[in-house]
PDB file of C-alpha atoms and ligand atoms in Angstrom:
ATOM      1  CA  UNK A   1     -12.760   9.174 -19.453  1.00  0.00           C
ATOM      2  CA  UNK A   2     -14.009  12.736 -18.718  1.00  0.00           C
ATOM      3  CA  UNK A   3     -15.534  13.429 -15.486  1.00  0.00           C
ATOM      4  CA  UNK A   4     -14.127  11.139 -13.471  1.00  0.00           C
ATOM      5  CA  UNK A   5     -14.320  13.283  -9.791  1.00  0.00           C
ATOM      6  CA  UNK A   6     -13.721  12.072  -6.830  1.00  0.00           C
ATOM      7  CA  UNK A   7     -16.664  12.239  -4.416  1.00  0.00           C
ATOM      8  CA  UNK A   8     -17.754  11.347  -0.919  1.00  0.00           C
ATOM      9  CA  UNK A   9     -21.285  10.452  -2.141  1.00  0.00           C
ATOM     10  CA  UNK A  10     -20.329   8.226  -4.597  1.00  0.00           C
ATOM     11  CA  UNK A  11     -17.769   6.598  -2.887  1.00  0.00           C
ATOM     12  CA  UNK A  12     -19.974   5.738   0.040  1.00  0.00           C
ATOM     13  CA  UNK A  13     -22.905   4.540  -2.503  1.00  0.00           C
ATOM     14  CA  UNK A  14     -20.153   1.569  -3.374  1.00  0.00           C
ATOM     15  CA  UNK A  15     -19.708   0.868   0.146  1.00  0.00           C
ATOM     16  CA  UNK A  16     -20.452  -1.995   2.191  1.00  0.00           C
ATOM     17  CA  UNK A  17     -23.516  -1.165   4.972  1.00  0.00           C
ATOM     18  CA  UNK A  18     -21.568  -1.881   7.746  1.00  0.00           C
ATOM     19  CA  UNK A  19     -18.562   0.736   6.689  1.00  0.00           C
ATOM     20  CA  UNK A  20     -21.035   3.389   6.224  1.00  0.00           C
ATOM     21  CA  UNK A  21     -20.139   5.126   9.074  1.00  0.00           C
ATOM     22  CA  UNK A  22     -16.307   5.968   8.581  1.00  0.00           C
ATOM     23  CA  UNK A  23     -16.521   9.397   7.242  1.00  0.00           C
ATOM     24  CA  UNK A  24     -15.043  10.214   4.065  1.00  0.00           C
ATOM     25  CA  UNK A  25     -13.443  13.591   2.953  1.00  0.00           C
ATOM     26  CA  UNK A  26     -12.335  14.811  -0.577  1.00  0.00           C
ATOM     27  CA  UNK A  27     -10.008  17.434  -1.571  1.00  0.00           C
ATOM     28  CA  UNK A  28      -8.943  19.099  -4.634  1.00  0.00           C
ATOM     29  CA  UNK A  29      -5.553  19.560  -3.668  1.00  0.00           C
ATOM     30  CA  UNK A  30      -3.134  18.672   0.041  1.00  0.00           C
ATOM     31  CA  UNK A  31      -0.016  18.426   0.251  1.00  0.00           C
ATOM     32  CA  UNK A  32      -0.060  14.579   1.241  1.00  0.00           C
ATOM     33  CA  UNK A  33      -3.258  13.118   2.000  1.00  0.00           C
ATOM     34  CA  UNK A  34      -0.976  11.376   4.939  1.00  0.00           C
ATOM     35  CA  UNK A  35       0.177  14.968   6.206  1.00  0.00           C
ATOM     36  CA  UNK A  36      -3.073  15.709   6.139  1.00  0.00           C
ATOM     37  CA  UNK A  37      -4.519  13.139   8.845  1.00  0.00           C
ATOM     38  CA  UNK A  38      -1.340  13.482  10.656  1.00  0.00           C
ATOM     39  CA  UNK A  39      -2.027  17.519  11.693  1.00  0.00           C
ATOM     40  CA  UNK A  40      -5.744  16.013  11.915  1.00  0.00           C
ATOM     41  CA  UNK A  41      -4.767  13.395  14.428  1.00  0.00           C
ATOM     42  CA  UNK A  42      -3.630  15.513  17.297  1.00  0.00           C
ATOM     43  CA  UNK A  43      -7.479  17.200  16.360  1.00  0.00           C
ATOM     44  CA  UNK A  44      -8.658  13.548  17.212  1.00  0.00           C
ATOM     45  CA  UNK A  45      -9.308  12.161  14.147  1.00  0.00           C
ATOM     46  CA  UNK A  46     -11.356   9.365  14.593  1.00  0.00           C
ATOM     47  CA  UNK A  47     -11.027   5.977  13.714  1.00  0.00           C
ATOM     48  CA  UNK A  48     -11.980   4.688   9.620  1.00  0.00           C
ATOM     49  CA  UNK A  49     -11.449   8.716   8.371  1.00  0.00           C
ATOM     50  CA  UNK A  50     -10.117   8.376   5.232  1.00  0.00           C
ATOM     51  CA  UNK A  51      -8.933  11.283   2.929  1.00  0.00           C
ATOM     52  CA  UNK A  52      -8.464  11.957  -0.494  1.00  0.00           C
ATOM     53  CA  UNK A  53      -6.996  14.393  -2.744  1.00  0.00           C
ATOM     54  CA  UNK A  54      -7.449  14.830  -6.387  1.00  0.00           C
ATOM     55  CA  UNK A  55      -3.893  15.912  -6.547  1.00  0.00           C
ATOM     56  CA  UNK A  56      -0.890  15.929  -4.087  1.00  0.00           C
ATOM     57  CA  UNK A  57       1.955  18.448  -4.131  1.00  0.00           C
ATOM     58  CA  UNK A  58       4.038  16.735  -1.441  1.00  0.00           C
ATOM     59  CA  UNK A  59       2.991  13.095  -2.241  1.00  0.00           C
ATOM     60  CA  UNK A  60       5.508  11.098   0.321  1.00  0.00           C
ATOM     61  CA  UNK A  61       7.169   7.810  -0.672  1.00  0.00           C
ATOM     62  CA  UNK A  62       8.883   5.011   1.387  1.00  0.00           C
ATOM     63  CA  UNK A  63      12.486   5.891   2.106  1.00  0.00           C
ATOM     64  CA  UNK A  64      12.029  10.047   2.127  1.00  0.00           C
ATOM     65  CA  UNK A  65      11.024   9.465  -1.640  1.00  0.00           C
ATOM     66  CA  UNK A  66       8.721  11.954  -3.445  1.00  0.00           C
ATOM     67  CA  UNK A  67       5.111   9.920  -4.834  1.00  0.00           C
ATOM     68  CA  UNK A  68       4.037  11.426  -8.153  1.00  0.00           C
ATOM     69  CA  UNK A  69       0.749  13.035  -7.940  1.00  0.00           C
ATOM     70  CA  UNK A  70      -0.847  14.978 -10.930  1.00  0.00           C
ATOM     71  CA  UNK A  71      -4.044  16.280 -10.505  1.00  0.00           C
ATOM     72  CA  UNK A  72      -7.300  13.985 -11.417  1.00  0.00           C
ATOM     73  CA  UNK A  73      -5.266  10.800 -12.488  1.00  0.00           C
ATOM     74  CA  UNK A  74      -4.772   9.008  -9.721  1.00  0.00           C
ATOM     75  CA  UNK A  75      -6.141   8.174  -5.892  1.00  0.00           C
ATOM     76  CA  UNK A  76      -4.114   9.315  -3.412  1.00  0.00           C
ATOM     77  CA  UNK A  77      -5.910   8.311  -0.269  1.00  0.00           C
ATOM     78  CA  UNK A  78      -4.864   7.782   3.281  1.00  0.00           C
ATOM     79  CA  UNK A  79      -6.981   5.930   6.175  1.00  0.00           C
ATOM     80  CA  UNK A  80      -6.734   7.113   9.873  1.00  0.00           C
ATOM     81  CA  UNK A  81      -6.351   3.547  12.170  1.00  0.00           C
ATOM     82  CA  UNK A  82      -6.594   3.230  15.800  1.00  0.00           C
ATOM     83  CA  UNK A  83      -5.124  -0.163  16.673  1.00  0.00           C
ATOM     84  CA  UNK A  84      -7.406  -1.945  19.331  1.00  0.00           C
ATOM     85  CA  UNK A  85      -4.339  -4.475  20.287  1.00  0.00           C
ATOM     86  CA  UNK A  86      -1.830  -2.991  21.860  1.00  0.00           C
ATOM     87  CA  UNK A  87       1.408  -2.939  19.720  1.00  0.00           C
ATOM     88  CA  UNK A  88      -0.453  -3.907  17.170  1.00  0.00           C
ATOM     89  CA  UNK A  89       1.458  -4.924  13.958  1.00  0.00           C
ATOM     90  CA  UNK A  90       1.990  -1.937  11.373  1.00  0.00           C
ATOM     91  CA  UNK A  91       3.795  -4.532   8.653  1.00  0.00           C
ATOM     92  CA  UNK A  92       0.297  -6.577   8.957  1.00  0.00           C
ATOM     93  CA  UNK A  93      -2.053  -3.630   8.139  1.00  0.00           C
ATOM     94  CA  UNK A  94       0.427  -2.778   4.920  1.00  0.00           C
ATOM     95  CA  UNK A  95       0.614  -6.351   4.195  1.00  0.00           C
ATOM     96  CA  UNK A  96      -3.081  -6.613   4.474  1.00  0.00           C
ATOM     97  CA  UNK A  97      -3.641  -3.012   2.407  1.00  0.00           C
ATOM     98  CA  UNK A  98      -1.728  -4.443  -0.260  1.00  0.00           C
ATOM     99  CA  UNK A  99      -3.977  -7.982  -0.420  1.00  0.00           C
ATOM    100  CA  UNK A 100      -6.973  -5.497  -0.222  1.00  0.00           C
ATOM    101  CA  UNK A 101      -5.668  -2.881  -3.307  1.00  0.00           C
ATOM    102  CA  UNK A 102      -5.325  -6.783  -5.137  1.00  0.00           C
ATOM    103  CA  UNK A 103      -8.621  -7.473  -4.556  1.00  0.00           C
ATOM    104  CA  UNK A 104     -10.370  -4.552  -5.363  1.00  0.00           C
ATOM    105  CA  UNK A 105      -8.196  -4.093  -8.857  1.00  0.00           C
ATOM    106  CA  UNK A 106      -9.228  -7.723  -9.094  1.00  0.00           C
ATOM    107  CA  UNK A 107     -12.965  -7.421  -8.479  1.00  0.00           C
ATOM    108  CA  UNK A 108     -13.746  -4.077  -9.652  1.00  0.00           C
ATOM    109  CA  UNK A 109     -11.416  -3.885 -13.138  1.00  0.00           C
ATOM    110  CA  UNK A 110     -10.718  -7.462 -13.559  1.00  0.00           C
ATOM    111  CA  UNK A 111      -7.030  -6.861 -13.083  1.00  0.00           C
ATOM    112  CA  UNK A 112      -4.868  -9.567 -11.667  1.00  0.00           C
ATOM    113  CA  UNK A 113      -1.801  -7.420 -10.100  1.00  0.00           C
ATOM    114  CA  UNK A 114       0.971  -8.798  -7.675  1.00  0.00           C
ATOM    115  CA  UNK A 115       2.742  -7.663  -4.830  1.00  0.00           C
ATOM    116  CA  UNK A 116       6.896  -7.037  -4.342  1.00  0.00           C
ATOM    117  CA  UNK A 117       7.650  -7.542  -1.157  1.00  0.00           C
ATOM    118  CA  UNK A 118       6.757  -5.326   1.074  1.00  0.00           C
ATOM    119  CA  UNK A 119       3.931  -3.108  -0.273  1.00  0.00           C
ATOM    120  CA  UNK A 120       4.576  -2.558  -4.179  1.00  0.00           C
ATOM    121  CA  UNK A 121       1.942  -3.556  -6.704  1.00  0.00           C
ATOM    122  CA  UNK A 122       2.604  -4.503  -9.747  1.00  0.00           C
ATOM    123  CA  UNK A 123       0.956  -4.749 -13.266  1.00  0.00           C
ATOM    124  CA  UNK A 124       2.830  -6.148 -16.305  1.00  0.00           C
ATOM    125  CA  UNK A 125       5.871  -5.581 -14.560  1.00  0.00           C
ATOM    126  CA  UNK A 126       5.357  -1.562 -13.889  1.00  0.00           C
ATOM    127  CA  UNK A 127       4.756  -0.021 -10.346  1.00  0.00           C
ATOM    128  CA  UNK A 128       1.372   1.099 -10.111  1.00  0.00           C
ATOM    129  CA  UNK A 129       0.776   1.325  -6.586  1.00  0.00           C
ATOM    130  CA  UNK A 130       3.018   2.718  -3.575  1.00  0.00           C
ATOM    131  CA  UNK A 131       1.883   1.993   0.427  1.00  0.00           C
ATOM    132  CA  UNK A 132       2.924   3.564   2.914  1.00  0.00           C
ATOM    133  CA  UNK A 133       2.112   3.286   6.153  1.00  0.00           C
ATOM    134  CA  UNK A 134       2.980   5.810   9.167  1.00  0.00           C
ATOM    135  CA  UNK A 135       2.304   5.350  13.363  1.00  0.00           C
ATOM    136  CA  UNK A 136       2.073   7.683  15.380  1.00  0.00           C
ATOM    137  CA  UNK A 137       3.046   6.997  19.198  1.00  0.00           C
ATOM    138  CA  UNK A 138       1.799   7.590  22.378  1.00  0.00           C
ATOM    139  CA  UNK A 139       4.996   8.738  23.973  1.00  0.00           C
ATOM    140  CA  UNK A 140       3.177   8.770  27.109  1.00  0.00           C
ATOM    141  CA  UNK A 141       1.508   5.198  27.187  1.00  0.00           C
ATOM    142  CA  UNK A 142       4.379   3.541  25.030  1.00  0.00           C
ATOM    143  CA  UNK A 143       2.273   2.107  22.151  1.00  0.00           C
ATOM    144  CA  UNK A 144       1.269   2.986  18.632  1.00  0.00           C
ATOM    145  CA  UNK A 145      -2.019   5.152  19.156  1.00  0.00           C
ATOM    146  CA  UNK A 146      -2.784   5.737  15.253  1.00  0.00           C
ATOM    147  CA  UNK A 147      -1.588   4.536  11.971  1.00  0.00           C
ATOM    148  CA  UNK A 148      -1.724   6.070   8.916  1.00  0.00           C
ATOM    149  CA  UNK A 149      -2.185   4.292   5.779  1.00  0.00           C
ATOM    150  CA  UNK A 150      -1.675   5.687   2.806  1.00  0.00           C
ATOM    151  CA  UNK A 151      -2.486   4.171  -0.584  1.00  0.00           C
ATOM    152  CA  UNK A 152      -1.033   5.746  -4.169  1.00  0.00           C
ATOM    153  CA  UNK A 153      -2.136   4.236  -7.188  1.00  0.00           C
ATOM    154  CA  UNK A 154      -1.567   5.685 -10.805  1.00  0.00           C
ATOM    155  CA  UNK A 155      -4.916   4.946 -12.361  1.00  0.00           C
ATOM    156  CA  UNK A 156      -4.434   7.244 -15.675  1.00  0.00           C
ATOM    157  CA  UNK A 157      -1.310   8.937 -14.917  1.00  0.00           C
ATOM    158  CA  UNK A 158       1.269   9.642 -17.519  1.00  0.00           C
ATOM    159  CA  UNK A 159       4.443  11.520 -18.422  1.00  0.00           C
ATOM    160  CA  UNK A 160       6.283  10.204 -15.168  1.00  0.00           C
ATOM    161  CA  UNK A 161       9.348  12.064 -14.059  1.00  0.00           C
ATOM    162  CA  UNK A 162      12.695  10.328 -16.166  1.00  0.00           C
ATOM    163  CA  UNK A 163      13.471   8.835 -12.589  1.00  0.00           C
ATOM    164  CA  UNK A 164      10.535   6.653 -12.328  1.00  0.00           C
ATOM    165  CA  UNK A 165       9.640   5.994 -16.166  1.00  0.00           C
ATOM    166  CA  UNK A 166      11.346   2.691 -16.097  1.00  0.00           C
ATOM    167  CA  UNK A 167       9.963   1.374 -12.976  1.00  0.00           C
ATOM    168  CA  UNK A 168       6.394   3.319 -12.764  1.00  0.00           C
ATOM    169  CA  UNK A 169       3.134   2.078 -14.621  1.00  0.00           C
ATOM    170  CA  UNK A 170      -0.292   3.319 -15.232  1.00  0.00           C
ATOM    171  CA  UNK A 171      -3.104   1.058 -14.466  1.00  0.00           C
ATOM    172  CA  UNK A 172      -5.053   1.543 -17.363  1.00  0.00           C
ATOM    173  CA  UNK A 173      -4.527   4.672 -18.705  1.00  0.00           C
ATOM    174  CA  UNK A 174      -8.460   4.758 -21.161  1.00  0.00           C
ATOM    175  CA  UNK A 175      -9.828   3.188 -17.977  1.00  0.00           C
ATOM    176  CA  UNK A 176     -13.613   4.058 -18.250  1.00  0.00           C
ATOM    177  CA  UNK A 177     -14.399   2.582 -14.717  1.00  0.00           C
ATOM    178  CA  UNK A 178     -14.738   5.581 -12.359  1.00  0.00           C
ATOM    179  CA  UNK A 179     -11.963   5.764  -9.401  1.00  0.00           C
ATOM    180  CA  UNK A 180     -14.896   6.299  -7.174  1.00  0.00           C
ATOM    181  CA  UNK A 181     -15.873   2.670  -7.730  1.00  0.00           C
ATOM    182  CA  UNK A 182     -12.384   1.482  -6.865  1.00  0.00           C
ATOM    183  CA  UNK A 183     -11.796   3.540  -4.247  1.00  0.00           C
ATOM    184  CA  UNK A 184     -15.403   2.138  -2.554  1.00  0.00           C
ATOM    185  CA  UNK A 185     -14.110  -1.266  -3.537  1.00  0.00           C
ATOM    186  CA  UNK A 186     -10.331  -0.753  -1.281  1.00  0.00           C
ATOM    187  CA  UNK A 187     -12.213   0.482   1.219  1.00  0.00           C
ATOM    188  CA  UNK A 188     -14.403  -2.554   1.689  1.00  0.00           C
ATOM    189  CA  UNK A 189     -11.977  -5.212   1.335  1.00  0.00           C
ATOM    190  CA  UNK A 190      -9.057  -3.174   3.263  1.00  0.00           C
ATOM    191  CA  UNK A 191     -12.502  -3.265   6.161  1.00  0.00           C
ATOM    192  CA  UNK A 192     -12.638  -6.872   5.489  1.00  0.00           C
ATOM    193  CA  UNK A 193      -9.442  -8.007   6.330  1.00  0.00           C
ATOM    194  CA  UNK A 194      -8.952  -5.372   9.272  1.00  0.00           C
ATOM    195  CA  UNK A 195     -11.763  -7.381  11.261  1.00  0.00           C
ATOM    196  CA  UNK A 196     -10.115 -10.211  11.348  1.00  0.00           C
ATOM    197  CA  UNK A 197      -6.519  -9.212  10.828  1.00  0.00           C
ATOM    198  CA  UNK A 198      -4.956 -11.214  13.550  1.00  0.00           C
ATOM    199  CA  UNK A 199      -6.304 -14.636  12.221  1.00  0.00           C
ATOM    200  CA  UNK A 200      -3.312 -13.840   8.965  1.00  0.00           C
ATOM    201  CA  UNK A 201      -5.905 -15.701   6.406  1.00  0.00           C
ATOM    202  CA  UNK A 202      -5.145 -12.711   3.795  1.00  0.00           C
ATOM    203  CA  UNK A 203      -1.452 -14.112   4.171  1.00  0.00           C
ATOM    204  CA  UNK A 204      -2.050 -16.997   1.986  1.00  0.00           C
ATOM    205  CA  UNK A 205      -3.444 -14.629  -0.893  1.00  0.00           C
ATOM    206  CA  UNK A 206      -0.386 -12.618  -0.380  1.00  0.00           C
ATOM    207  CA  UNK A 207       1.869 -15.366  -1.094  1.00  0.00           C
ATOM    208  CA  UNK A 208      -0.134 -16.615  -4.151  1.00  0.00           C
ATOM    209  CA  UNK A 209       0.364 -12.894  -5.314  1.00  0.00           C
ATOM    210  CA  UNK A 210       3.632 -12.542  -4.489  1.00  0.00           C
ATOM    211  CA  UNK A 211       5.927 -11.862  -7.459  1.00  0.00           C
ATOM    212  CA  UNK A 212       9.238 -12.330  -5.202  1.00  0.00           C
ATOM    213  CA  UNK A 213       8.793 -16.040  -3.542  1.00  0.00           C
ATOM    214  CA  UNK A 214      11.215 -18.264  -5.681  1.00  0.00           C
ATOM    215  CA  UNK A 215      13.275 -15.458  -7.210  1.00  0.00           C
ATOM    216  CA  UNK A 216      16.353 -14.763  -6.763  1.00  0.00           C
ATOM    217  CA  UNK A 217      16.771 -10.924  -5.258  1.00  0.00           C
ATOM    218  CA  UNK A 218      19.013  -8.594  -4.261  1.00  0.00           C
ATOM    219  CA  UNK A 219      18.556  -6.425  -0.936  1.00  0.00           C
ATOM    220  CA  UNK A 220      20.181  -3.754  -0.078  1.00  0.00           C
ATOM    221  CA  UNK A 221      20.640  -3.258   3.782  1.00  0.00           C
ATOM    222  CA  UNK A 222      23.112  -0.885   5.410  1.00  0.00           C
ATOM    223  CA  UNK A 223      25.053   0.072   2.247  1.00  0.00           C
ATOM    224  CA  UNK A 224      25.361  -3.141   1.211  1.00  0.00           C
ATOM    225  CA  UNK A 225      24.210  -4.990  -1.345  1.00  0.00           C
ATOM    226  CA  UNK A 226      23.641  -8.939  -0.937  1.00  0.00           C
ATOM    227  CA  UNK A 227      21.943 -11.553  -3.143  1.00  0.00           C
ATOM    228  CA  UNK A 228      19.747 -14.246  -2.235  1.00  0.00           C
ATOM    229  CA  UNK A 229      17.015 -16.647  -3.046  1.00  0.00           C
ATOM    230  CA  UNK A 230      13.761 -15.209  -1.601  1.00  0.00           C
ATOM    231  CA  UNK A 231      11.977 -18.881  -0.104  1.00  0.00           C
ATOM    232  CA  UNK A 232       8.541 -17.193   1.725  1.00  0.00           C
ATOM    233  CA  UNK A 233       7.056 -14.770   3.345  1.00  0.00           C
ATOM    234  CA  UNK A 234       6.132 -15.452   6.686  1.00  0.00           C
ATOM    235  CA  UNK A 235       3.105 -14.688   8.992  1.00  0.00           C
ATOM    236  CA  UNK A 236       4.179 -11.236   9.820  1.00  0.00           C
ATOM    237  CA  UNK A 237       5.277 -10.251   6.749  1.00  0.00           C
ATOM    238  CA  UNK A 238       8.895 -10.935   6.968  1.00  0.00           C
ATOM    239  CA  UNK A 239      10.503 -11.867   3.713  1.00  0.00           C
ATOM    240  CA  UNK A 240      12.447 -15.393   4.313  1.00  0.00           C
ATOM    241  CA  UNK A 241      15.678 -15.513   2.340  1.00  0.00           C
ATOM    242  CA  UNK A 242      18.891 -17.288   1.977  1.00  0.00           C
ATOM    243  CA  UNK A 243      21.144 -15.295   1.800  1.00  0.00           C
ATOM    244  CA  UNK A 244      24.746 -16.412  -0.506  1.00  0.00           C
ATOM    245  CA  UNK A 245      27.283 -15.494   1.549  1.00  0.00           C
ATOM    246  CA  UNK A 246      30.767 -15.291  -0.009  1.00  0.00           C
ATOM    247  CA  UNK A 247      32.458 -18.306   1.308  1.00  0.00           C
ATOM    248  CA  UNK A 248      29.794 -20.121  -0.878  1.00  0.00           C
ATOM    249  CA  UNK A 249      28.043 -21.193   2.199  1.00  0.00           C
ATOM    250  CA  UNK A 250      24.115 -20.096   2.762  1.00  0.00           C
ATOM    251  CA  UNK A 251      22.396 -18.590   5.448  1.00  0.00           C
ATOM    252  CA  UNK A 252      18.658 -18.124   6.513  1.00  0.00           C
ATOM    253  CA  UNK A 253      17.398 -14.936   7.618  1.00  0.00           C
ATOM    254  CA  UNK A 254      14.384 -12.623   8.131  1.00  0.00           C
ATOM    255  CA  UNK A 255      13.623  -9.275   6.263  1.00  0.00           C
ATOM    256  CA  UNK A 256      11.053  -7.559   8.177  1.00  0.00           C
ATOM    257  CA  UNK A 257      11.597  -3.717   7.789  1.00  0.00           C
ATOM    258  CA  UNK A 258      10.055  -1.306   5.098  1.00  0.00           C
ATOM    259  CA  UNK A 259      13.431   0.167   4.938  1.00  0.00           C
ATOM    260  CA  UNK A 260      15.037  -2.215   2.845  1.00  0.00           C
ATOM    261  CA  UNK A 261      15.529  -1.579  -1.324  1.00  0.00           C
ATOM    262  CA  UNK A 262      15.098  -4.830  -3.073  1.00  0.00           C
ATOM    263  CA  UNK A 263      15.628  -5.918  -6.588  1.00  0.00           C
ATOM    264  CA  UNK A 264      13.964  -9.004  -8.441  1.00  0.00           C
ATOM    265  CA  UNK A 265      17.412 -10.311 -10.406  1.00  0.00           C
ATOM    266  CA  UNK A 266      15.652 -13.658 -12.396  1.00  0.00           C
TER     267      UNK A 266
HETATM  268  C1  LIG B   1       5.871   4.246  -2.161  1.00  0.00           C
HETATM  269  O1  LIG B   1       5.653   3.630  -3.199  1.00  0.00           O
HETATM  270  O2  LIG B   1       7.031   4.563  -1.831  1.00  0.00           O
HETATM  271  C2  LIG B   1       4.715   4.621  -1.287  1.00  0.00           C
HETATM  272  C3  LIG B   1       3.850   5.641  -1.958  1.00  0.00           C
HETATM  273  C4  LIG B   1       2.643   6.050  -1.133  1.00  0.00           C
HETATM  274  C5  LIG B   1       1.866   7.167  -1.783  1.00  0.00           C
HETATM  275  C6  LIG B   1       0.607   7.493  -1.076  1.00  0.00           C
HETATM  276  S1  LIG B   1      -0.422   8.575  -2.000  1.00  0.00           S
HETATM  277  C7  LIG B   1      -1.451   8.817  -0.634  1.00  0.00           C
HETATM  278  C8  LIG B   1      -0.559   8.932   0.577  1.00  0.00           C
HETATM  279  N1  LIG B   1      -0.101  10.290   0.732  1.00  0.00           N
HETATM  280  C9  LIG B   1       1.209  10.403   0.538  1.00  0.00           C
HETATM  281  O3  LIG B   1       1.851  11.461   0.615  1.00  0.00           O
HETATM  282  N2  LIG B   1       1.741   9.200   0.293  1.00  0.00           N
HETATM  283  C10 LIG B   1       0.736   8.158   0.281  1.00  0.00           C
END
């Protein structure tokens, strides 16, 4: 599709009335859109700003990974959030960003994608989003004062680097539907859930979307590898597993941070 550029008047035309008001900012080329609103935070960034970039040259991953970001064929876009609760949970707005980028695909393309635990989404088993989701804390008060979430989808991209070709996956790569329109469409159901994130309800779609309930996985935690049978996710987002431990017995436990690798094995 030719001319598909991102713009803040055409991304606000598919929003919602009531989300109007969070301003929007495009940019031909940043870094990281996430760098970005992180030098823009100590500025004051206010709450619902949400930046893109038509192309990233720093595009950050989980885990100190780089995100591939070629110019024009993807959405790179991170939102500035000021938690009202204190302490408020960082794994819930991921979990609820990924339910959102689900919906939107869903609504807008007609694509039914599903989510690895934590924050991957997947289409015909390929990677074709990335989440990732920084705070920033108020050293002084003791509680998260901004997060950043930022949301990487390939929408057209191709020629992936050789490290990521097995894993990564393009969305659609003729796609005639304008990222503008999908862009709007995240926005308003990432809104949607935000209102009313403490209730969990958007946990129930991200179990029915979860591709790693029932499976049996791997993790990778502290250097070591150990396999398990992933059972649930629960309603902070922590992975429920039992874990096989080597004296054939089974134990129960809890996965709850971002910094663990996993690996679907059935
Ligand atoms: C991952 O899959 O490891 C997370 C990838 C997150 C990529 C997005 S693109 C927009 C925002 N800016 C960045 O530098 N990273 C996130």
């Amino acid at each position: 599709m030719k001319n598909d550029v991102l713009g803040v008047k055409e991304i606000h035309e598919n929003l919602h009335k009531k989300y109007k008001d969070y301003p929007i900012e495009v940019y031909k080329v940043l870094d990281s859109t996430n760098v970005e609103l992180k030098r823009r935070a100590v500025n004051g960034a206010v709450h619902g700003l949400t930046i893109l970039s038509e192309e990233q040259t720093a595009g950050k991953g989980r885990m100190g990974r780089d995100f591939y970001s070629p110019n024009g064929t993807g959405i790179y876009m991170s939102i500035m959030i000021k938690p009202e609760m204190i302490g408020e949970d960082v794994v819930l707005i991921t979990t609820a960003a990924s339910v959102a980028v689900c919906r939107a695909l869903e609504k807008s393309l007609g694509m039914s994608a599903r989510i690895k635990w934590v924050n991957d989404i997947y289409l015909n088993e390929r990677k074709i989003c990335g989440i990732l989701t920084e705070a920033i804390t108020d050293t002084g008060k003791g509680r998260i004062e901004s997060v950043i979430l930022g949301i990487g989808i390939n929408y057209r991209t191709e020629n992936f680097p050789q490290e990521i070709r097995g894993i990564a996956g393009s969305l659609l790569p003729d796609c005639a539907v304008p990222r503008n329109l999908v862009v709007g469409a995240i926005l308003n159901e990432f809104w949607e859930i935000y209102e009313k994130l403490a209730e969990r309800e958007f946990m129930k779609e991200y179990r029915k979307r979860s591709n790693v309930i029932g499976k049996e996985v791997r993790f990778l935690v502290d250097g070591e590898w150990e396999t398990a049978n992933a059972l649930d996710v629960d309603d902070d987002g922590g992975l429920i597993v039992e874990v096989f431990k080597e004296d054939g017995m089974k134990q129960k436990q809890v996965l709850r941070t971002g910094e663990i690798t996993l690996r679907i094995t059935e």
